[in-house]
PDB file of C-alpha atoms in Angstrom:
ATOM      1  CA  UNK A   1      92.991 -71.534  41.660  1.00 74.00           C
ATOM      2  CA  UNK A   2      91.999 -68.353  43.486  1.00 78.00           C
ATOM      3  CA  UNK A   3      93.944 -65.152  42.917  1.00 81.00           C
ATOM      4  CA  UNK A   4      93.935 -62.569  45.685  1.00 80.00           C
ATOM      5  CA  UNK A   5      94.970 -59.035  44.952  1.00 81.00           C
ATOM      6  CA  UNK A   6      95.723 -56.571  47.699  1.00 77.00           C
ATOM      7  CA  UNK A   7      97.065 -53.067  48.118  1.00 72.00           C
ATOM      8  CA  UNK A   8      99.970 -52.455  50.485  1.00 73.00           C
ATOM      9  CA  UNK A   9      99.348 -48.940  51.878  1.00 74.00           C
ATOM     10  CA  UNK A  10     102.711 -48.700  53.625  1.00 75.00           C
ATOM     11  CA  UNK A  11     104.523 -47.479  50.506  1.00 71.00           C
ATOM     12  CA  UNK A  12     107.979 -45.967  50.608  1.00 71.00           C
ATOM     13  CA  UNK A  13     109.135 -42.523  51.594  1.00 69.00           C
ATOM     14  CA  UNK A  14     112.135 -40.714  50.227  1.00 74.00           C
ATOM     15  CA  UNK A  15     114.087 -38.829  52.857  1.00 72.00           C
ATOM     16  CA  UNK A  16     113.962 -35.138  52.042  1.00 78.00           C
ATOM     17  CA  UNK A  17     116.764 -34.353  54.500  1.00 75.00           C
ATOM     18  CA  UNK A  18     119.592 -36.679  55.511  1.00 76.00           C
ATOM     19  CA  UNK A  19     120.376 -37.352  59.149  1.00 78.00           C
ATOM     20  CA  UNK A  20     122.678 -34.909  60.853  1.00 79.00           C
ATOM     21  CA  UNK A  21     126.356 -35.859  60.871  1.00 83.00           C
ATOM     22  CA  UNK A  22     127.217 -38.098  63.814  1.00 88.00           C
ATOM     23  CA  UNK A  23     129.535 -36.820  66.549  1.00 91.00           C
ATOM     24  CA  UNK A  24     132.887 -38.557  66.773  1.00 93.00           C
ATOM     25  CA  UNK A  25     132.730 -38.405  70.578  1.00 92.00           C
ATOM     26  CA  UNK A  26     130.453 -37.110  73.316  1.00 93.00           C
ATOM     27  CA  UNK A  27     133.387 -35.900  75.442  1.00 93.00           C
ATOM     28  CA  UNK A  28     133.098 -32.171  76.073  1.00 95.00           C
ATOM     29  CA  UNK A  29     129.762 -31.917  74.242  1.00 96.00           C
ATOM     30  CA  UNK A  30     126.487 -30.317  75.345  1.00 97.00           C
ATOM     31  CA  UNK A  31     123.672 -32.863  75.023  1.00 96.00           C
ATOM     32  CA  UNK A  32     119.927 -32.372  75.377  1.00 95.00           C
ATOM     33  CA  UNK A  33     117.264 -34.958  76.195  1.00 92.00           C
ATOM     34  CA  UNK A  34     113.813 -35.034  74.603  1.00 90.00           C
ATOM     35  CA  UNK A  35     111.271 -37.344  76.199  1.00 89.00           C
ATOM     36  CA  UNK A  36     108.033 -38.537  74.688  1.00 85.00           C
ATOM     37  CA  UNK A  37     106.993 -39.146  78.326  1.00 82.00           C
ATOM     38  CA  UNK A  38     106.061 -42.776  77.749  1.00 82.00           C
ATOM     39  CA  UNK A  39     106.233 -45.549  80.329  1.00 81.00           C
ATOM     40  CA  UNK A  40     109.359 -45.376  82.534  1.00 81.00           C
ATOM     41  CA  UNK A  41     110.978 -42.536  80.590  1.00 81.00           C
ATOM     42  CA  UNK A  42     111.122 -40.577  83.847  1.00 82.00           C
ATOM     43  CA  UNK A  43     113.496 -43.295  85.142  1.00 84.00           C
ATOM     44  CA  UNK A  44     115.475 -44.249  82.057  1.00 87.00           C
ATOM     45  CA  UNK A  45     116.439 -40.873  80.601  1.00 89.00           C
ATOM     46  CA  UNK A  46     117.932 -39.618  83.903  1.00 90.00           C
ATOM     47  CA  UNK A  47     119.774 -42.957  84.146  1.00 90.00           C
ATOM     48  CA  UNK A  48     121.183 -42.457  80.639  1.00 90.00           C
ATOM     49  CA  UNK A  49     122.185 -38.928  81.651  1.00 93.00           C
ATOM     50  CA  UNK A  50     124.059 -40.241  84.705  1.00 94.00           C
ATOM     51  CA  UNK A  51     125.793 -42.990  82.711  1.00 93.00           C
ATOM     52  CA  UNK A  52     126.933 -40.619  79.971  1.00 95.00           C
ATOM     53  CA  UNK A  53     128.244 -38.130  82.542  1.00 95.00           C
ATOM     54  CA  UNK A  54     130.309 -40.946  84.088  1.00 95.00           C
ATOM     55  CA  UNK A  55     131.666 -42.186  80.750  1.00 94.00           C
ATOM     56  CA  UNK A  56     132.483 -38.988  78.850  1.00 94.00           C
ATOM     57  CA  UNK A  57     134.761 -36.353  80.408  1.00 90.00           C
ATOM     58  CA  UNK A  58     133.432 -32.821  80.272  1.00 95.00           C
ATOM     59  CA  UNK A  59     130.034 -33.776  78.843  1.00 96.00           C
ATOM     60  CA  UNK A  60     127.261 -31.359  79.739  1.00 96.00           C
ATOM     61  CA  UNK A  61     123.889 -33.072  79.921  1.00 96.00           C
ATOM     62  CA  UNK A  62     120.884 -30.804  80.117  1.00 95.00           C
ATOM     63  CA  UNK A  63     118.172 -31.879  82.565  1.00 92.00           C
ATOM     64  CA  UNK A  64     115.264 -33.932  81.235  1.00 88.00           C
ATOM     65  CA  UNK A  65     112.873 -31.025  81.826  1.00 90.00           C
ATOM     66  CA  UNK A  66     114.903 -28.522  79.789  1.00 92.00           C
ATOM     67  CA  UNK A  67     112.538 -29.003  76.836  1.00 92.00           C
ATOM     68  CA  UNK A  68     108.821 -29.766  76.439  1.00 90.00           C
ATOM     69  CA  UNK A  69     107.915 -33.422  76.925  1.00 89.00           C
ATOM     70  CA  UNK A  70     105.368 -35.715  75.325  1.00 87.00           C
ATOM     71  CA  UNK A  71     104.588 -36.867  71.792  1.00 83.00           C
ATOM     72  CA  UNK A  72     102.330 -33.882  71.234  1.00 83.00           C
ATOM     73  CA  UNK A  73     105.128 -31.408  71.958  1.00 86.00           C
ATOM     74  CA  UNK A  74     108.506 -32.834  70.978  1.00 81.00           C
ATOM     75  CA  UNK A  75     107.831 -32.489  67.253  1.00 81.00           C
ATOM     76  CA  UNK A  76     106.604 -28.895  67.428  1.00 86.00           C
ATOM     77  CA  UNK A  77     108.467 -25.965  65.871  1.00 91.00           C
ATOM     78  CA  UNK A  78     108.580 -24.252  69.270  1.00 94.00           C
ATOM     79  CA  UNK A  79     110.463 -27.222  70.728  1.00 92.00           C
ATOM     80  CA  UNK A  80     112.904 -27.163  67.811  1.00 91.00           C
ATOM     81  CA  UNK A  81     113.515 -23.447  68.433  1.00 94.00           C
ATOM     82  CA  UNK A  82     114.185 -24.134  72.132  1.00 95.00           C
ATOM     83  CA  UNK A  83     116.616 -26.935  71.299  1.00 93.00           C
ATOM     84  CA  UNK A  84     118.462 -24.713  68.830  1.00 94.00           C
ATOM     85  CA  UNK A  85     118.555 -21.819  71.315  1.00 96.00           C
ATOM     86  CA  UNK A  86     120.043 -24.137  73.962  1.00 96.00           C
ATOM     87  CA  UNK A  87     123.146 -24.561  71.809  1.00 95.00           C
ATOM     88  CA  UNK A  88     123.334 -28.321  72.133  1.00 96.00           C
ATOM     89  CA  UNK A  89     125.701 -30.412  70.039  1.00 95.00           C
ATOM     90  CA  UNK A  90     123.246 -33.310  69.977  1.00 94.00           C
ATOM     91  CA  UNK A  91     119.870 -34.420  71.303  1.00 92.00           C
ATOM     92  CA  UNK A  92     118.872 -37.842  72.542  1.00 89.00           C
ATOM     93  CA  UNK A  93     115.221 -38.447  71.759  1.00 86.00           C
ATOM     94  CA  UNK A  94     113.669 -41.357  73.478  1.00 80.00           C
ATOM     95  CA  UNK A  95     111.458 -43.235  75.790  1.00 69.00           C
ATOM     96  CA  UNK A  96     111.931 -46.262  77.947  1.00 57.00           C
ATOM     97  CA  UNK A  97     109.538 -48.674  76.265  1.00 55.00           C
TER      98      UNK A  97
END
């Protein structure tokens, strides 16, 4: 019988910070959009914006270009500062893939 040993490099990560508390509703909230600018994000995120505006009274959705876009920029400290300065209650981070 042959025995094969292997190393699984995926490992496990402990979360150093928990997720932010979830909002009970989006009604009356100020929401930002962060796009990684992948395929069709330019169509889907504005569609999500329109749908949320129709479904939640008083929601304020910032435009998709309110913050830097693209994988190389959305994780930067400068982007985080801009999001914080915008005074949003939540941010939807996404793409359309």
